[in-house]
PDB file of C-alpha atoms and ligand atoms in Angstrom:
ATOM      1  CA  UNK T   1      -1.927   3.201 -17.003  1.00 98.00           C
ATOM      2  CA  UNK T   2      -4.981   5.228 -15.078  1.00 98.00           C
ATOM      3  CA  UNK T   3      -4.356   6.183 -11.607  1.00 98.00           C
ATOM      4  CA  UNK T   4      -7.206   5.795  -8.510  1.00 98.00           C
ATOM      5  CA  UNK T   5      -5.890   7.779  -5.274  1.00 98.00           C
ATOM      6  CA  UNK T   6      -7.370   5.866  -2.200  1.00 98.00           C
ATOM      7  CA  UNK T   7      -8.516   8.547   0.128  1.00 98.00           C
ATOM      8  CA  UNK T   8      -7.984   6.297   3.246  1.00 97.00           C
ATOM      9  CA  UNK T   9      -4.598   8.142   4.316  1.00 93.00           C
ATOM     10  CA  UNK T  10      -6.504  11.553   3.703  1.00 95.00           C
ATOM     11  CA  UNK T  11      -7.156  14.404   6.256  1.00 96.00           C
ATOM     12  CA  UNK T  12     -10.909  13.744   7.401  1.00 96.00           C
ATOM     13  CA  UNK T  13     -11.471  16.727   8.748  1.00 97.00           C
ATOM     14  CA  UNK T  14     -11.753  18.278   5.283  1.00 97.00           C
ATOM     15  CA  UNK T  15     -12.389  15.167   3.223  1.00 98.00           C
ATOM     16  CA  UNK T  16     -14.510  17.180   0.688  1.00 98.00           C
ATOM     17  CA  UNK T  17     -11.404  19.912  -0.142  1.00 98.00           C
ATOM     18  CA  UNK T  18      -9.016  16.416  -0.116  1.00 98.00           C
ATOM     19  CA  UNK T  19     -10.977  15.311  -2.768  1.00 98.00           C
ATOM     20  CA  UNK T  20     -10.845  18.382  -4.932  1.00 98.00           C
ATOM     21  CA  UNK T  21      -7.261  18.295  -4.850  1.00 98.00           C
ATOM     22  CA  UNK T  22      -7.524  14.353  -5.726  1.00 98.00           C
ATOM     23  CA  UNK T  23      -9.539  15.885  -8.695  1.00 98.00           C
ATOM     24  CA  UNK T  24      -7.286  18.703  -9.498  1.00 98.00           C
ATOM     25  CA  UNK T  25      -4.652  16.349  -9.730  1.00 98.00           C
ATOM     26  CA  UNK T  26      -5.540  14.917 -13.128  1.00 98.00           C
ATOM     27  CA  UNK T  27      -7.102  11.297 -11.932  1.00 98.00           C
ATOM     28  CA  UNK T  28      -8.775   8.959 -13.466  1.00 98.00           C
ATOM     29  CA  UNK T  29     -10.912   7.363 -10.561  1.00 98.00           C
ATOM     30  CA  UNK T  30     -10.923   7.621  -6.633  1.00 98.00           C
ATOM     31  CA  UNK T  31     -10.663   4.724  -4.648  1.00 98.00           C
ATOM     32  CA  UNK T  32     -13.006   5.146  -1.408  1.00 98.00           C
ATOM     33  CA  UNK T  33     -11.898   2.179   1.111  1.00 98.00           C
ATOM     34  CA  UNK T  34     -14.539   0.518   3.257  1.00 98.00           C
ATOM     35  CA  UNK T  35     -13.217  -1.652   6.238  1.00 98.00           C
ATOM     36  CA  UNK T  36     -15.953  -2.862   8.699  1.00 98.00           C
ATOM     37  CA  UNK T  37     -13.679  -4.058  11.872  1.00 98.00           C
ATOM     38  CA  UNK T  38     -14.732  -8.066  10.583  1.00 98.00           C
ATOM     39  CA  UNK T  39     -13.295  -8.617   7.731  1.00 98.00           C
ATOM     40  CA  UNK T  40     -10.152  -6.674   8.142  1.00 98.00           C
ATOM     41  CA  UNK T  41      -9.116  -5.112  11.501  1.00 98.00           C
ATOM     42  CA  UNK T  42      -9.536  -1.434  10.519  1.00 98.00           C
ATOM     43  CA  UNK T  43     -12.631   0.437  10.500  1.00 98.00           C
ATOM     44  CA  UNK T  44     -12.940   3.640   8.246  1.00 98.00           C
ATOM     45  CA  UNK T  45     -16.498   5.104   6.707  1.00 98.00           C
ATOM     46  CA  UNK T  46     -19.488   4.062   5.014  1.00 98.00           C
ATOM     47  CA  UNK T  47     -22.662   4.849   2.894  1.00 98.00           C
ATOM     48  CA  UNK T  48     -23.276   8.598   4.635  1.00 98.00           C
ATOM     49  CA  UNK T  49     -19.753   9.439   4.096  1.00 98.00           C
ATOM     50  CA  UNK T  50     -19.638   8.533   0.288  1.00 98.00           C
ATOM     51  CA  UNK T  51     -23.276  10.518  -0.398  1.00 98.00           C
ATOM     52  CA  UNK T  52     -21.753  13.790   0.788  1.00 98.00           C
ATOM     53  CA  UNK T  53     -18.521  13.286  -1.111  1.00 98.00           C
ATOM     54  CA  UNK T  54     -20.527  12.397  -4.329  1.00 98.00           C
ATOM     55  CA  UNK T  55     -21.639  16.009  -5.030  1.00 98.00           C
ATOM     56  CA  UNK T  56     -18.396  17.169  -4.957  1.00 98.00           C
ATOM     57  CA  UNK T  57     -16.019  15.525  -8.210  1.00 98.00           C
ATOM     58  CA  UNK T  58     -17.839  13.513 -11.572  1.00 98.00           C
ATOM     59  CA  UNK T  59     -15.107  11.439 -11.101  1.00 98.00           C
ATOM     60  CA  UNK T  60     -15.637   7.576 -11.074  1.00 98.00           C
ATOM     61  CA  UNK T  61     -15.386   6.105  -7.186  1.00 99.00           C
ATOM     62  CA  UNK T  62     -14.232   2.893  -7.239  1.00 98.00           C
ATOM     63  CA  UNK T  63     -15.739   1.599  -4.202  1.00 99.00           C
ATOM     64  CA  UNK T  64     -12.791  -1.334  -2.175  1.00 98.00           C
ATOM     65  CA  UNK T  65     -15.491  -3.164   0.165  1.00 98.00           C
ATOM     66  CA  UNK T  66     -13.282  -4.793   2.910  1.00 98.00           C
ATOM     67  CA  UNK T  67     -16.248  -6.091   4.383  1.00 98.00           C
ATOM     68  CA  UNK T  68     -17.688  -9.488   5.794  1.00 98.00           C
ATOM     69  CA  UNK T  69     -20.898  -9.491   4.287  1.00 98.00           C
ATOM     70  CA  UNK T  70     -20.857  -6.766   1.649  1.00 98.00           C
ATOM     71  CA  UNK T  71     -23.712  -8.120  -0.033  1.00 98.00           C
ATOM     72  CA  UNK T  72     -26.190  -6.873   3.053  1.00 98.00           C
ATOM     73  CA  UNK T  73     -25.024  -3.055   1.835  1.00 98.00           C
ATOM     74  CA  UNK T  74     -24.588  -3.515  -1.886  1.00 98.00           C
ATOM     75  CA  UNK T  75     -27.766  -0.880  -2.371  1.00 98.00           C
ATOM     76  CA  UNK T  76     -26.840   2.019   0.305  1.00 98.00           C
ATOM     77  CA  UNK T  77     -23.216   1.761  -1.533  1.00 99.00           C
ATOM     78  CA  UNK T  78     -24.880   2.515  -4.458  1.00 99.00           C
ATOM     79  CA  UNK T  79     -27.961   4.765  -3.393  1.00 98.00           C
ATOM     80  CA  UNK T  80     -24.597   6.621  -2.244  1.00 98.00           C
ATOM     81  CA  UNK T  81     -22.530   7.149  -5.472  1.00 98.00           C
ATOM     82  CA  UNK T  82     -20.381   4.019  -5.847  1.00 99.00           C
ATOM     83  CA  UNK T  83     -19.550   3.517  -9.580  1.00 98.00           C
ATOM     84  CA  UNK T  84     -17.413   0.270  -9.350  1.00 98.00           C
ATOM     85  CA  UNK T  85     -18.316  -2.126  -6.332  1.00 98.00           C
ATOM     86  CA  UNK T  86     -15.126  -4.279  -5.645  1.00 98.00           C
ATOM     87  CA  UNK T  87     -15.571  -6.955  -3.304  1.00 98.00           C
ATOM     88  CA  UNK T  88     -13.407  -9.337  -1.826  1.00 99.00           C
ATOM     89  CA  UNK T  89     -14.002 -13.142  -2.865  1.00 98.00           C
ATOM     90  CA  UNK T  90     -12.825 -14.405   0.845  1.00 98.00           C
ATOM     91  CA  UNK T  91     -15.690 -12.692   1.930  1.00 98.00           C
ATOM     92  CA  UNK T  92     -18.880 -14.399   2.970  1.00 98.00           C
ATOM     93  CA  UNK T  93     -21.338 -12.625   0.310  1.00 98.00           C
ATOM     94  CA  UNK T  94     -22.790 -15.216  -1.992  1.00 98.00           C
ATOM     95  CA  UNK T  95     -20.024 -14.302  -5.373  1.00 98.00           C
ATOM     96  CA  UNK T  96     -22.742 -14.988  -8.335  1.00 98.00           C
ATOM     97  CA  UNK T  97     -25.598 -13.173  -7.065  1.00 98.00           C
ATOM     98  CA  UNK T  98     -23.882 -10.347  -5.472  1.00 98.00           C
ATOM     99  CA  UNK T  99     -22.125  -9.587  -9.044  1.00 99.00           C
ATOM    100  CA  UNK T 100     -25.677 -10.109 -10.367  1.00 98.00           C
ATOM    101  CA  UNK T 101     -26.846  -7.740  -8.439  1.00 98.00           C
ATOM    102  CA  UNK T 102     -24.525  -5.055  -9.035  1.00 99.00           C
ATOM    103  CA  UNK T 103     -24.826  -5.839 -12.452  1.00 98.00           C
ATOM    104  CA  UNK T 104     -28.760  -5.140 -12.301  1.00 98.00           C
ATOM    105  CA  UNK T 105     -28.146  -1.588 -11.053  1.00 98.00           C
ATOM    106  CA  UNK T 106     -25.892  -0.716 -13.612  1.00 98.00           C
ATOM    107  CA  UNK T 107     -23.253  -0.363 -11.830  1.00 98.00           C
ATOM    108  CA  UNK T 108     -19.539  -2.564 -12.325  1.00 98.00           C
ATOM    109  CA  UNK T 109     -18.898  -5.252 -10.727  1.00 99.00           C
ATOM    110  CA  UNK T 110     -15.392  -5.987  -9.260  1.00 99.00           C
ATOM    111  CA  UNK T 111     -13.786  -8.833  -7.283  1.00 98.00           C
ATOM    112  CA  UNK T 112     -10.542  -8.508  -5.008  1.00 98.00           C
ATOM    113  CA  UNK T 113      -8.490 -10.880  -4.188  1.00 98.00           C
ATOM    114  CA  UNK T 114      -6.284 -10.893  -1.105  1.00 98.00           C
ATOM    115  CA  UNK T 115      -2.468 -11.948  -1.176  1.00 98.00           C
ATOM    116  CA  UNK T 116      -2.810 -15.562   0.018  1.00 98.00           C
ATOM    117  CA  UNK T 117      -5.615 -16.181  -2.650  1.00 98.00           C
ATOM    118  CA  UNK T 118      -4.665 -18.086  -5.800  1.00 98.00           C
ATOM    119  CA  UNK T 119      -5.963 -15.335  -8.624  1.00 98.00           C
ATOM    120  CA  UNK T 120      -7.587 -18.613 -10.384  1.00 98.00           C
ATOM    121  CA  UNK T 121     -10.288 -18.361  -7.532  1.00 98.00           C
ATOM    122  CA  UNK T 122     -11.624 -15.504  -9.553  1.00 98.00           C
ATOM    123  CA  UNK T 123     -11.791 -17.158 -13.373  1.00 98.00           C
ATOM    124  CA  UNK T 124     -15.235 -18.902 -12.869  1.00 98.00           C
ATOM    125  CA  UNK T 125     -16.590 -15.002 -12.734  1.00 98.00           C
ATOM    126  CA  UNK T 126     -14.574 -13.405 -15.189  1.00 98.00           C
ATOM    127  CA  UNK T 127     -17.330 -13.106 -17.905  1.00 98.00           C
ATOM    128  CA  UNK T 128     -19.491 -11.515 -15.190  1.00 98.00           C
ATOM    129  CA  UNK T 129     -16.719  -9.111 -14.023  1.00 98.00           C
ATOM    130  CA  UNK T 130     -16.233  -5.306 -15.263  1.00 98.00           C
ATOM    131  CA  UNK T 131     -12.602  -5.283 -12.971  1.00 98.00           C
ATOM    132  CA  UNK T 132     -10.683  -7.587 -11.188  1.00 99.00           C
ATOM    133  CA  UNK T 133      -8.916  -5.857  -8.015  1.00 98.00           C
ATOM    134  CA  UNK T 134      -5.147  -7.808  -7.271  1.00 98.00           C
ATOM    135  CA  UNK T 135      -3.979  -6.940  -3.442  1.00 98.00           C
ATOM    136  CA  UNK T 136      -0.494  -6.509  -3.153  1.00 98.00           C
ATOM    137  CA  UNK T 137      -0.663  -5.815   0.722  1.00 98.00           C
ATOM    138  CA  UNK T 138      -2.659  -7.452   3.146  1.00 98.00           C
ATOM    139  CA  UNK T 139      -5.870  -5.568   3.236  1.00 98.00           C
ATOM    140  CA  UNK T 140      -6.485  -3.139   6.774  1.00 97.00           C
ATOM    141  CA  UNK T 141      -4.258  -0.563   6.340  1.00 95.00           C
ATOM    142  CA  UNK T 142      -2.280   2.029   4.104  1.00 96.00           C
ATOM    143  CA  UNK T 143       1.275   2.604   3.971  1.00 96.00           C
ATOM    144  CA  UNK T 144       2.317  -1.219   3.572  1.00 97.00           C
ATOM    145  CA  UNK T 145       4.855  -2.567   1.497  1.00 98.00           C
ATOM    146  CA  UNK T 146       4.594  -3.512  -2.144  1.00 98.00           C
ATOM    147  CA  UNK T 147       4.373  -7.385  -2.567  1.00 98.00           C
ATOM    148  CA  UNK T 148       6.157  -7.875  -5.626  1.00 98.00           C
ATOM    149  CA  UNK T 149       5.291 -11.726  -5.700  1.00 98.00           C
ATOM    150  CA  UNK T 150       1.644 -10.618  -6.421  1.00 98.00           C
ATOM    151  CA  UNK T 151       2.407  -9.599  -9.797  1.00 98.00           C
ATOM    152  CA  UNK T 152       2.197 -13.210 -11.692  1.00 98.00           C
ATOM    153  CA  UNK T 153      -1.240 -12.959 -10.896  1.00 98.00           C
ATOM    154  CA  UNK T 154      -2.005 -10.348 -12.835  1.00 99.00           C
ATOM    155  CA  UNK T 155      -0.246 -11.876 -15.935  1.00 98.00           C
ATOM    156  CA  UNK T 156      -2.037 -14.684 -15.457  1.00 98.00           C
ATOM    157  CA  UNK T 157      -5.424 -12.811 -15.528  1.00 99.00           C
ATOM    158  CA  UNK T 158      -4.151 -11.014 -19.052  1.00 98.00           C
ATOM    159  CA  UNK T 159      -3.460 -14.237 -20.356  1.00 98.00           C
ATOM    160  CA  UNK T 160      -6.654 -15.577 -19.298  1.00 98.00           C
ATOM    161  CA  UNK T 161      -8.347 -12.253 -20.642  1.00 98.00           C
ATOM    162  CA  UNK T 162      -6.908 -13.006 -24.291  1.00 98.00           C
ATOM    163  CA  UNK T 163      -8.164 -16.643 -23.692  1.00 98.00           C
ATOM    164  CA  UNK T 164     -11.685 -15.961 -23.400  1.00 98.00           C
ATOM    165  CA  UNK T 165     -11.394 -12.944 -25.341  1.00 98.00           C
ATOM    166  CA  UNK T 166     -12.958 -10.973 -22.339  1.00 98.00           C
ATOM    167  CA  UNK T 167     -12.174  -6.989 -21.650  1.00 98.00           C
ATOM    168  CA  UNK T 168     -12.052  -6.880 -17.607  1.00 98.00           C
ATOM    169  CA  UNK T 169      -9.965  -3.758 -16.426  1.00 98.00           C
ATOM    170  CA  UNK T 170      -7.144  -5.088 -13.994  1.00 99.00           C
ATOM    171  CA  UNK T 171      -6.006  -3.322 -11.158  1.00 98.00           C
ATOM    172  CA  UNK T 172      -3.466  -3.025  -8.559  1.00 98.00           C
ATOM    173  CA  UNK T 173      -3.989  -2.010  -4.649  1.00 98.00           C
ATOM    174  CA  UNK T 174      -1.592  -1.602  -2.084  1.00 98.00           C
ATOM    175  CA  UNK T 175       2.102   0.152  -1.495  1.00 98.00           C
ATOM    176  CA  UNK T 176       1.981   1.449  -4.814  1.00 98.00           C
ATOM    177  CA  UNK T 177       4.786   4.139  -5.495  1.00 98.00           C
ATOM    178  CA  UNK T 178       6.683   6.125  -7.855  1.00 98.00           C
ATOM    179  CA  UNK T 179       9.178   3.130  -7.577  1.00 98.00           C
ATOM    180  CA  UNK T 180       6.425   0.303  -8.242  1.00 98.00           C
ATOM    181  CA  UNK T 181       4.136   1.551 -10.527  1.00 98.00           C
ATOM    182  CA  UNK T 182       6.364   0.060 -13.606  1.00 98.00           C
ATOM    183  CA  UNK T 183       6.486  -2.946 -12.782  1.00 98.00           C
ATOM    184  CA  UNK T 184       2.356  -2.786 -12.154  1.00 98.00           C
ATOM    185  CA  UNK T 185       2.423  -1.682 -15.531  1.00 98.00           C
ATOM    186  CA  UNK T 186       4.871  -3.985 -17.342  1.00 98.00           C
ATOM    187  CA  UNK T 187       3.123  -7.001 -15.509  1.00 98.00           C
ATOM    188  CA  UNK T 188       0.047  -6.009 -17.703  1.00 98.00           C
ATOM    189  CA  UNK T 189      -1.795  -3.747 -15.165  1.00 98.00           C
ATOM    190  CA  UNK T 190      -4.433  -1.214 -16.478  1.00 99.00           C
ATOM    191  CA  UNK T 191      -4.950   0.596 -13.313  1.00 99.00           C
ATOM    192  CA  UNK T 192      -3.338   1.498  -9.798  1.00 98.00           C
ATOM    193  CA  UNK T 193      -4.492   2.284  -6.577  1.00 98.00           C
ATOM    194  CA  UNK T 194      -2.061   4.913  -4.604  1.00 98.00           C
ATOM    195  CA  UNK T 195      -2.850   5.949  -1.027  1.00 98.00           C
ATOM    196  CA  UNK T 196       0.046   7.004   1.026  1.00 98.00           C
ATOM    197  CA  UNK T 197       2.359   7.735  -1.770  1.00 98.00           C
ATOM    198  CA  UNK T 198      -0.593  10.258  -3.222  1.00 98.00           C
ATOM    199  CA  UNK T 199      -0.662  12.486  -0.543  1.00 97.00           C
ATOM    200  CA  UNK T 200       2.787  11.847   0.506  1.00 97.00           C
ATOM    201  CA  UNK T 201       3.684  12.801  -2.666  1.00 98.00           C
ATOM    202  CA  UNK T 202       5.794  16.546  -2.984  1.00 97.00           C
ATOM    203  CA  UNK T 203       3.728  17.056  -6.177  1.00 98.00           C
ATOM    204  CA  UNK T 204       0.720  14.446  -6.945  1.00 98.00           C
ATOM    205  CA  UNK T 205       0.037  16.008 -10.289  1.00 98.00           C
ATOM    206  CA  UNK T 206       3.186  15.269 -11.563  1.00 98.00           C
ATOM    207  CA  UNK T 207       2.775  11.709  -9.758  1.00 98.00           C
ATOM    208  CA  UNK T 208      -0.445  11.383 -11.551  1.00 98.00           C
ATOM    209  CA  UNK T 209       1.330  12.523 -14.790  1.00 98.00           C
ATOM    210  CA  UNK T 210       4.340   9.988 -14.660  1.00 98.00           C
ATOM    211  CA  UNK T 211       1.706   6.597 -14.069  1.00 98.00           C
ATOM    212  CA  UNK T 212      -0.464   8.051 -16.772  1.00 98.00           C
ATOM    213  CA  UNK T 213       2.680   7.926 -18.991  1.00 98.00           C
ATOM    214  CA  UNK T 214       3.208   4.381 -17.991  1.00 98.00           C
TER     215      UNK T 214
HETATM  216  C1  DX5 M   1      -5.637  -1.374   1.963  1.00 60.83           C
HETATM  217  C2  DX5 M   1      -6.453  -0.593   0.940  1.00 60.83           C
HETATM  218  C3  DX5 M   1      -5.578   0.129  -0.052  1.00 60.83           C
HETATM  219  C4  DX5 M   1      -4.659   1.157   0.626  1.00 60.83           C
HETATM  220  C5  DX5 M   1      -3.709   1.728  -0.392  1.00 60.83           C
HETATM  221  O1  DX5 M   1      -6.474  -2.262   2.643  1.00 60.83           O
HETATM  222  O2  DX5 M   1      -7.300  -1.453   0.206  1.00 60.83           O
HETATM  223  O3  DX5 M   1      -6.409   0.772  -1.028  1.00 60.83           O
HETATM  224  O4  DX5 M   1      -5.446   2.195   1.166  1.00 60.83           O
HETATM  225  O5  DX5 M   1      -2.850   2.595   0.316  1.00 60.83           O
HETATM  226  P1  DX5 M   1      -1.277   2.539   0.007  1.00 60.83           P
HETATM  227  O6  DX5 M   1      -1.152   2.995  -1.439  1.00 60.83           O
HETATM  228  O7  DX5 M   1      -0.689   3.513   0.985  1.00 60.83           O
HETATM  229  O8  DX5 M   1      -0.824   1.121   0.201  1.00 60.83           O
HETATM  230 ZN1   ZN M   2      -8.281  -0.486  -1.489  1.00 60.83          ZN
END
């Protein structure tokens, strides 16, 4: 399983040097969270923050938009480095065109799905999709709790993969821990996002080792 540290529980007064230690750390991916005060009741950091970071690892950024209208930003995400745009399907950007969109700048295209949302909301996109994003917290914050009653939905979206014979990346986002991350895995999982637990963590290399092994 690949590992994406969210960098929302990170110091911000040295975000660049918390990132190089993300990157020493083995990673696959970072996960940069966006939360605009509308969609979730957070706020956190935008297109200027993700340019400056951009210069600083190769490494993917896998770009959570917890935003109301993330279709009005879809280019300054991207102008700024964003690899993988993940946004949520509650949200009020049109779903087709928005994918298409990110689609015609090369990038991925990713849709989340919040806790209360049946994962079947997602299907009628799943040809169009590079990565499909499962919540198991209620987007806003880190440090939640792992919702273990999320994970049918993502054996329901490997079942539906083999269906259609499609090769989507799935992954997980939200109170994922040295104690969770088998059960992301053994539910079918392909990647996991870990906030808290990442920097939390007495040695994230060796965290980053043990979900890799997963
Ligand atoms: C929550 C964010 C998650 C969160 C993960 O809205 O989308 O990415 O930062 O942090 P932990 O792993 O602490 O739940
Ligand atoms: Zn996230």
């Amino acid at each position: 399983m690949q590992i994406s540290p969210s960098i929302l529980t990170c110091d911000y007064a040295k975000m660049g040097e918390e990132l190089k230690f993300v990157e020493r750390s083995g990673v696959d991916m970072v996960h940069l969270d966006v939360m605009d005060g509308v969609f979730v009741p957070n706020f956190s950091f935008g297109p200027p923050v993700i340019k400056r970071l951009r210069p600083v690892t190769d490494l993917p950024f896998d770009v959570h938009l917890m935003m109301q209208y993330p279709d009005r930003l879809i280019d300054p995400f991207i102008d700024a480095g964003a690899d993988i745009v993940n946004f949520h399907i509650e949200s009020d950007a049109p779903i087709a065109d928005t994918i298409a969109h990110i689609k015609s700048r090369g990038k991925k295209a990713a849709l989340t799905v919040k806790p209360k949302t049946p994962v079947e909301d997602v299907f009628p996109y799943l040809d169009e999709l590079a990565l499909v994003l499962v919540m198991t917290v209620e987007p806003g914050f880190g440090g939640q709790h792992f919702m273990a009653d999320m994970l049918p939905k993502v054996e329901a979206l490997v079942k539906e993969r083999e269906r259609r014979g499609l090769d989507f990346v799935i992954e997980i986002d939200g109170g994922v821990n040295r104690d969770t991350a088998k059960a992301c895995a053994d539910a079918g999982c392909d990647v996991v996002v870990v906030g808290s637990a990442f920097f939390n963590d007495a040695d994230a290399a060796d965290l980053t080792r043990f979900v890799q092994s997963l």
